[in-house]
GROMACS .gro file of C-alpha atoms in nm:
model
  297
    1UNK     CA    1   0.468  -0.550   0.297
    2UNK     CA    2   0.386  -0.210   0.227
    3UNK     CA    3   0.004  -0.135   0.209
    4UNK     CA    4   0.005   0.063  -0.119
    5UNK     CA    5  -0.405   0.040  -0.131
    6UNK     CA    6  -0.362   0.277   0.141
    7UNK     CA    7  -0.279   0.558  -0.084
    8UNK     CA    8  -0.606   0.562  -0.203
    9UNK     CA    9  -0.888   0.479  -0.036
   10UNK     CA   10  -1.179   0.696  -0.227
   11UNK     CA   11  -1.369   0.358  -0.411
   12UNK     CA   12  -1.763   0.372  -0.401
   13UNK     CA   13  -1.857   0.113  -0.093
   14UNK     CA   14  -2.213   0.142  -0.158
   15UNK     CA   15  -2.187  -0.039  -0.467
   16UNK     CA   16  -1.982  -0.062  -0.803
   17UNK     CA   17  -1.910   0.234  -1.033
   18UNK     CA   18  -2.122   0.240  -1.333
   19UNK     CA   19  -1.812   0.200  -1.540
   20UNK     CA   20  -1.723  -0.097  -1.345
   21UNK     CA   21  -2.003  -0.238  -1.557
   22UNK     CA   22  -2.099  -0.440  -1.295
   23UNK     CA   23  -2.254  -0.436  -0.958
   24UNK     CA   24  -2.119  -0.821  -0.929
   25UNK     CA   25  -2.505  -0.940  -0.903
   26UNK     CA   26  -2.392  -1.105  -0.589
   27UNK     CA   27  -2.510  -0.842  -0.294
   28UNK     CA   28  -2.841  -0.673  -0.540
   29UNK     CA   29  -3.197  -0.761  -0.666
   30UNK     CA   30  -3.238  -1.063  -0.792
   31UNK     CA   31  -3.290  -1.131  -1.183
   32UNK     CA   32  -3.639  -1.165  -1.107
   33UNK     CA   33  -3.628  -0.774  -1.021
   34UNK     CA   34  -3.745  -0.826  -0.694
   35UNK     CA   35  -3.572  -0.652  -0.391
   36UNK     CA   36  -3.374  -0.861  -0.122
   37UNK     CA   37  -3.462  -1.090   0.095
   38UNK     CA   38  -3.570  -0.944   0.447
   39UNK     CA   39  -3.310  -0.961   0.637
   40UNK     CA   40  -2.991  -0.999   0.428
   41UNK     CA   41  -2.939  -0.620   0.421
   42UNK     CA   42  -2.654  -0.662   0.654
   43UNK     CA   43  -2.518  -0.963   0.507
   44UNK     CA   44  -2.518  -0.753   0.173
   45UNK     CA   45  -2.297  -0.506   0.334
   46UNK     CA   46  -2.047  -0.728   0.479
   47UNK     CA   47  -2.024  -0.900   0.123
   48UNK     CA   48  -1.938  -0.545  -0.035
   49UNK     CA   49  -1.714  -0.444   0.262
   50UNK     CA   50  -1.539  -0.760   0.165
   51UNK     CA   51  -1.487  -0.736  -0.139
   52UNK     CA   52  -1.385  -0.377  -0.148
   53UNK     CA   53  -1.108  -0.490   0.143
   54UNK     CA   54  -1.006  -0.814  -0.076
   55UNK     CA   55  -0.977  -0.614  -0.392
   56UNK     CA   56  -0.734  -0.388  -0.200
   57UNK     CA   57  -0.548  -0.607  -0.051
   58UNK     CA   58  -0.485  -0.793  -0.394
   59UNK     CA   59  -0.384  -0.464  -0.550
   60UNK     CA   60  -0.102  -0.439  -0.266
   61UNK     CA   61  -0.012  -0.782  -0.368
   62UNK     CA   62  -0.007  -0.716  -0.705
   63UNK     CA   63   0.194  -0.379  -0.670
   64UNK     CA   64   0.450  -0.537  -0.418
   65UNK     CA   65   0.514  -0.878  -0.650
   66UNK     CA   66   0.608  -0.592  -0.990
   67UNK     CA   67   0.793  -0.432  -0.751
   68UNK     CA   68   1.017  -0.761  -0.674
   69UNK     CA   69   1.014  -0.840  -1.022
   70UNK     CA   70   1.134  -0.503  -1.162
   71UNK     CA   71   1.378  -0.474  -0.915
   72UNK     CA   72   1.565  -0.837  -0.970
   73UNK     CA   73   1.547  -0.738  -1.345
   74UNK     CA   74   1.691  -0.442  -1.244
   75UNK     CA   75   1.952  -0.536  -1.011
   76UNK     CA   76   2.071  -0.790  -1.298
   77UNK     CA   77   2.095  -0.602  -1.556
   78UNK     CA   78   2.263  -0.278  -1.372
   79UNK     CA   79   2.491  -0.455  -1.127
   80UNK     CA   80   2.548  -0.775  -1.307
   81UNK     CA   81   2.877  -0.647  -1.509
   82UNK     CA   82   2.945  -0.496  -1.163
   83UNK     CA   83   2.952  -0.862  -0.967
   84UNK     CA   84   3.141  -0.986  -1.270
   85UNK     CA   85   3.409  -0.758  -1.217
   86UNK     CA   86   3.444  -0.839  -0.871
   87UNK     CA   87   3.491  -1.208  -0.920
   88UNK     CA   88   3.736  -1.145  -1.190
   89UNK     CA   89   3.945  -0.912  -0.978
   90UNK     CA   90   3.887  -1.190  -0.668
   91UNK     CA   91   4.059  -1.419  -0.883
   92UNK     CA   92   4.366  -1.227  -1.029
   93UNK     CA   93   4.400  -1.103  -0.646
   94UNK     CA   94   4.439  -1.526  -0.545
   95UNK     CA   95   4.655  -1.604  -0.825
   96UNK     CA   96   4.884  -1.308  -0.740
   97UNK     CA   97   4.923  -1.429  -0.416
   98UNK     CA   98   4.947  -1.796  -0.483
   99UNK     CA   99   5.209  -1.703  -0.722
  100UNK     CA  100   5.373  -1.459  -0.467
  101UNK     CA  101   5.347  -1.786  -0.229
  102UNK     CA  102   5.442  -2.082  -0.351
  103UNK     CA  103   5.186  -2.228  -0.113
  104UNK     CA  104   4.943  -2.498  -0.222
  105UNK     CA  105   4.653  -2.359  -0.017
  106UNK     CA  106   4.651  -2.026  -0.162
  107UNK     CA  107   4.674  -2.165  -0.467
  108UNK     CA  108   4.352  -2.408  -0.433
  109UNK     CA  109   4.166  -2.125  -0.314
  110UNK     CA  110   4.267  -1.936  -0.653
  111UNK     CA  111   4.193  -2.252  -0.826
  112UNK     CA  112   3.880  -2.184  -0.660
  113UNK     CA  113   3.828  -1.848  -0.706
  114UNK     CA  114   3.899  -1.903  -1.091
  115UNK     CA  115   3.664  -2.147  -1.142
  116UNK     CA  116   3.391  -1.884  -0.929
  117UNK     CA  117   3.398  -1.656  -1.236
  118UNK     CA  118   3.223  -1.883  -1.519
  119UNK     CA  119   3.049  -2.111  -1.329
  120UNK     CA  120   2.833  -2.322  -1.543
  121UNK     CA  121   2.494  -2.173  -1.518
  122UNK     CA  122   2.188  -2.360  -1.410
  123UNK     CA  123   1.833  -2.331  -1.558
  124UNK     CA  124   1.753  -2.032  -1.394
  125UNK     CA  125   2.016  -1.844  -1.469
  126UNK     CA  126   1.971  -1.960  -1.862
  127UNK     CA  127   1.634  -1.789  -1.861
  128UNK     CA  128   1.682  -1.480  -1.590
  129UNK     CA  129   1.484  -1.209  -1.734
  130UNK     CA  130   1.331  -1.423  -1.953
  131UNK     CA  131   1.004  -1.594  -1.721
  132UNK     CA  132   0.847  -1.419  -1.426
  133UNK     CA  133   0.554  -1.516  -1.188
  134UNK     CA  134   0.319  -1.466  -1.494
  135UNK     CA  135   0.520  -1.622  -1.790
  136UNK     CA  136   0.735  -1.475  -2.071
  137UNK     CA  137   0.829  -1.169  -1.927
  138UNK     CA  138   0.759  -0.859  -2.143
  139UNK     CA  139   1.117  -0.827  -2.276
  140UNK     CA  140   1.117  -1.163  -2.384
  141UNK     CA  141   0.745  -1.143  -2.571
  142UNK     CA  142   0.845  -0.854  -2.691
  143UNK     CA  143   1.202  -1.024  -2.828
  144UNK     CA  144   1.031  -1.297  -2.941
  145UNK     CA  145   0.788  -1.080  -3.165
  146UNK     CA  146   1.057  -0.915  -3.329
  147UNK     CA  147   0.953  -0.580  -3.126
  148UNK     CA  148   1.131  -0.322  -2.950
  149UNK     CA  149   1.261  -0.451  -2.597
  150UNK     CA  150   1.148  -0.192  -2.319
  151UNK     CA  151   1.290  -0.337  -1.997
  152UNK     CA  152   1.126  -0.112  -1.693
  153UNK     CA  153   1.266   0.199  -1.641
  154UNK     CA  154   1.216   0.210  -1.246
  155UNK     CA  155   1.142  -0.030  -0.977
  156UNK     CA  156   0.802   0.149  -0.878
  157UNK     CA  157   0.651   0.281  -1.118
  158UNK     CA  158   0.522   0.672  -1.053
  159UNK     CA  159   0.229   0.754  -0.895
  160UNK     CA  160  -0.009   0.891  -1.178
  161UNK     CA  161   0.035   0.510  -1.314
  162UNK     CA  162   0.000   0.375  -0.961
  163UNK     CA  163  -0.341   0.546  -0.948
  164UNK     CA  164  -0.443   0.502  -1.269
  165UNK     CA  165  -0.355   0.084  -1.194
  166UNK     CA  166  -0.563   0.086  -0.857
  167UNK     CA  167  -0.853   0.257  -0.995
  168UNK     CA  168  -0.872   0.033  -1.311
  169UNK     CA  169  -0.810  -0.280  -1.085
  170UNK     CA  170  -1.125  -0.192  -0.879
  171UNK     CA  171  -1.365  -0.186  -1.178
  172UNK     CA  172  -1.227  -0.475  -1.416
  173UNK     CA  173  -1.110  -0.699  -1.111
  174UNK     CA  174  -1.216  -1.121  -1.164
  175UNK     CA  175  -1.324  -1.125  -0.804
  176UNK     CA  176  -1.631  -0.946  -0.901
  177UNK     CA  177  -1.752  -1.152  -1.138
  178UNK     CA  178  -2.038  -1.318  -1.119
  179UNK     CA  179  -2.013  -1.628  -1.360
  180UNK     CA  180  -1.710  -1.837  -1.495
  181UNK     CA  181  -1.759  -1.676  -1.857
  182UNK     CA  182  -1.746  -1.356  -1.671
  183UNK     CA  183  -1.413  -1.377  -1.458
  184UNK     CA  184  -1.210  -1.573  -1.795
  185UNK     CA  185  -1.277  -1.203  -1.974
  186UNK     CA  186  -1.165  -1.012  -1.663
  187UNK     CA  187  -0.889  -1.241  -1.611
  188UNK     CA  188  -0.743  -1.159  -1.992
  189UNK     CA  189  -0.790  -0.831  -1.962
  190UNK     CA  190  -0.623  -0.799  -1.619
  191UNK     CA  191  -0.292  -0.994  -1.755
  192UNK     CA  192  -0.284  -0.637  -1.980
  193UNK     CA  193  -0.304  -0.431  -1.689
  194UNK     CA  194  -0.083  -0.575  -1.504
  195UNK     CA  195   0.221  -0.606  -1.795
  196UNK     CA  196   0.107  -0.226  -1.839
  197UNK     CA  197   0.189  -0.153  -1.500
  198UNK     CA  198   0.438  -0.334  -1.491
  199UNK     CA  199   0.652  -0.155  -1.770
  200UNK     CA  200   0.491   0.163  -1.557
  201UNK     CA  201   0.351   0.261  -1.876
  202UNK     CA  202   0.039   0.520  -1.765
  203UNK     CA  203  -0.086   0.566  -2.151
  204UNK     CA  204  -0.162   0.187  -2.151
  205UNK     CA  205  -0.316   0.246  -1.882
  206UNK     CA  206  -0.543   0.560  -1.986
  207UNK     CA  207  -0.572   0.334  -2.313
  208UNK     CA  208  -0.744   0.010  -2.109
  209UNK     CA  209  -0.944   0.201  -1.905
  210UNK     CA  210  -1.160   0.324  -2.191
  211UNK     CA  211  -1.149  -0.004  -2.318
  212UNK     CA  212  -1.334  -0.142  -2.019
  213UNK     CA  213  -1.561   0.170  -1.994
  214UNK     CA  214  -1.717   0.109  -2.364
  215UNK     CA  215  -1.727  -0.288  -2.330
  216UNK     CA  216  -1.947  -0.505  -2.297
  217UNK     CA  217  -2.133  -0.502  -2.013
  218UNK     CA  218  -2.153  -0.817  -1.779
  219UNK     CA  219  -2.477  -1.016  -1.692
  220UNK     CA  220  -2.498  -1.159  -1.354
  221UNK     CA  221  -2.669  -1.570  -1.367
  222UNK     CA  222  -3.033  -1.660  -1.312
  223UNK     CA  223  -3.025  -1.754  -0.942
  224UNK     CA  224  -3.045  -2.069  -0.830
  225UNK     CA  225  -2.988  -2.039  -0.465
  226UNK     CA  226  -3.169  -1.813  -0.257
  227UNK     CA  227  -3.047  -1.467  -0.215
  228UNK     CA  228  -2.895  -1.532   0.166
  229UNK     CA  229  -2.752  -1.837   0.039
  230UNK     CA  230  -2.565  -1.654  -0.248
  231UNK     CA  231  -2.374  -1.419   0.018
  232UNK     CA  232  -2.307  -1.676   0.242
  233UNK     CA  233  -2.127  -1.880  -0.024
  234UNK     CA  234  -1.946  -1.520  -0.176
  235UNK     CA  235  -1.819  -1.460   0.214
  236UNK     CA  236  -1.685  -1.809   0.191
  237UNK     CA  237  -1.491  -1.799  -0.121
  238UNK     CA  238  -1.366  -1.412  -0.036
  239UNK     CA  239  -1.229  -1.544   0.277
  240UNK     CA  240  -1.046  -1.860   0.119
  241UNK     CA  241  -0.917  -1.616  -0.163
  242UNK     CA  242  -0.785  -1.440   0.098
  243UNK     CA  243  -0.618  -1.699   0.246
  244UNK     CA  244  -0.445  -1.755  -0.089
  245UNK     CA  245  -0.343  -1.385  -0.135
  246UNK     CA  246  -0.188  -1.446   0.212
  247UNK     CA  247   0.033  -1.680   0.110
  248UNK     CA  248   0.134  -1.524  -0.179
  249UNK     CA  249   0.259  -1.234   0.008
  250UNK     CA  250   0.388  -1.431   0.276
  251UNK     CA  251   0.626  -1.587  -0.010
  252UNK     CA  252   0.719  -1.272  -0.142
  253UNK     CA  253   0.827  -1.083   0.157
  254UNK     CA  254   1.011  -1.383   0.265
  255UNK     CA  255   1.238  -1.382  -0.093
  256UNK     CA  256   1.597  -1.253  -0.116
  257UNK     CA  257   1.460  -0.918  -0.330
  258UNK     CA  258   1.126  -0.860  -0.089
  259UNK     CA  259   1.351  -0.867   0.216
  260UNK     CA  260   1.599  -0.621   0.039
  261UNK     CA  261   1.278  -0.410  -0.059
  262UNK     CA  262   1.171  -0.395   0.308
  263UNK     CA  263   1.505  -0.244   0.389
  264UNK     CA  264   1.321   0.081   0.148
  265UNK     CA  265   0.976   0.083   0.173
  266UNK     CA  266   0.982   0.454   0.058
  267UNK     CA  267   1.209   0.472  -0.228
  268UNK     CA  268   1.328   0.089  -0.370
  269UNK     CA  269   1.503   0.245  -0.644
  270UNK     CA  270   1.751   0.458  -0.434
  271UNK     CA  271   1.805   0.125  -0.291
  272UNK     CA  272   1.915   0.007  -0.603
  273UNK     CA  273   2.174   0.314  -0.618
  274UNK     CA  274   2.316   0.247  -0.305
  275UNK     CA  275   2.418  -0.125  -0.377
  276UNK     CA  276   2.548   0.010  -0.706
  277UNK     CA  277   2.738   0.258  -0.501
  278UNK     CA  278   2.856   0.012  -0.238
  279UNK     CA  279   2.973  -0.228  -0.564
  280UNK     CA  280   3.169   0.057  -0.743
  281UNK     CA  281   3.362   0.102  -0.418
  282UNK     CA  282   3.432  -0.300  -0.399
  283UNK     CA  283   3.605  -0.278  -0.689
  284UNK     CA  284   3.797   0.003  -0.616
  285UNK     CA  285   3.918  -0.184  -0.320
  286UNK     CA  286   4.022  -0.472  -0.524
  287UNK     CA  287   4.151  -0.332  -0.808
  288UNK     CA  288   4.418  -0.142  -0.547
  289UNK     CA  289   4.499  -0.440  -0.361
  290UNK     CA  290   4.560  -0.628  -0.720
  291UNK     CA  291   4.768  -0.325  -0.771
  292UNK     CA  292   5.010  -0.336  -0.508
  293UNK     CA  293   5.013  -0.735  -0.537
  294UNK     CA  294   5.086  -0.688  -0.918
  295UNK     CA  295   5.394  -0.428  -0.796
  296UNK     CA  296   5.536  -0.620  -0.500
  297UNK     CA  297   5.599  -0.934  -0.743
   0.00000   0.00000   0.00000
């Protein structure tokens, strides 16, 4: 999967920007105002380190699974009328030469071919475009509220909204939370960002941002562990949340779309062009062949 965190790489690591407005009270002083524990200096650093590398690695996630997304809405709604018309011409070129024929094979395979064209969709079909990996996809909320459909304009979006996504994903993120109160609010406000970057809308963006820079700021809990006993247990939950993200990604590069997007790791919507391309001359094909059928009978 492409790394896209490796675009930008220029986050604090010594500690949380102050309009990250939080330091994730995991790796500081305790609420007691007293410094660290002797000795945990280094276990505070691999704590950040990890968190700084799980926090990019979710944003490549994240980027890579609105990629997919955008480009199977994409690939619907541009080429769909395209693979229509190539099932309709597949079946006027069977029946042409069943009729030329006479034979009953030929004309069970235009039979089939026929019956190829409006096939009676299943469930998923019913709703395409309609539920992604997070829900109601914005199209559909946005049909549903009686407002203005905005179906994405690109598969990636550019890269002032890419930055402007990675850099808000490193201050608001849920992983840096430090209580359950805590990560629900980042959680909400991250569905937000990620429909706005989704729709590769950058004023959104700009928008949220300020949003989270004049909020509230978060409160870390009154300890109840020790302070080494607090990182060892963060270490432990980055590294099964990593495990997670790894599956995730694992399931998304092995998908139909993530395997086409591999094929362009540099430019997924010229990749989209091309297929259209290759489709246009498909039915240029056909429609000759149907041609010459149509004028030998």
């Amino acid at each position: 999967m492409r790394q896209e965190a490796d675009q930008d790489t220029d986050q604090d690591t010594t500690g949380r920007d102050a309009a990250g407005q939080d330091t994730a009270g995991e790796a500081g002083p305790d609420a007691t105002g007293a410094g660290p524990e002797p000795g945990t200096e280094r276990l505070e650093r691999a704590v950040r380190a990890a968190e700084d590398a799980l926090i990019e690695f979710e944003i490549a996630v994240e980027t890579f699974r609105v990629e997919v997304e955008n480009f199977s809405r994409l690939h619907h709604q541009r080429l769909g009328p395209m693979y229509a018309r190539l099932d309709e011409l597949d079946a006027q070129i069977a029946e042409a030469v069943a009729a030329h024929s006479g034979d009953p094979d030929d004309a069970r395979r235009a039979a089939q071919a026929r019956a190829a064209v409006m096939p009676m969709p299943g469930v998923e079909e019913l709703f395409h475009g309609w539920i992604d990996s997070t829900g109601l996809s914005p199209e559909a909320q946005a049909m549903l509220n009686e407002q203005p459909v905005k179906p994405p304009s690109r598969v990636r979006p550019d890269e002032e909204t890419r930055k402007a996504y990675r850099e808000l994903v490193r201050k608001a993120h849920p992983d840096l939370a430090a209580d359950d109160a805590e990560r629900k609010r980042r959680e909400d406000f991250m569905v937000r960002v990620n429909h706005a970057y989704a729709r590769g809308d950058a004023g959104m963006l700009r928008d949220l941002a300020e949003e989270w820079r004049t909020g509230p700021a978060a409160r870390g809990p009154e300890p109840e562990l020790s302070h080494g006993e607090v990182l060892y247990a963060r270490l432990e939950w980055l590294a099964d949340r990593k495990e997670q993200l790894v599956a995730v990604a694992r399931k998304l590069e092995d998908s139909a779309i993530g395997a086409m997007l591999r094929m362009a790791p540099d430019d997924p919507d010229r990749l989209l062009e091309e297929i259209g391309e290759k489709l246009l001359t498909d039915v240029s094909e056909r429609e000759r062949r149907l041609a010459e059928l149509t004028a030998a009978g």
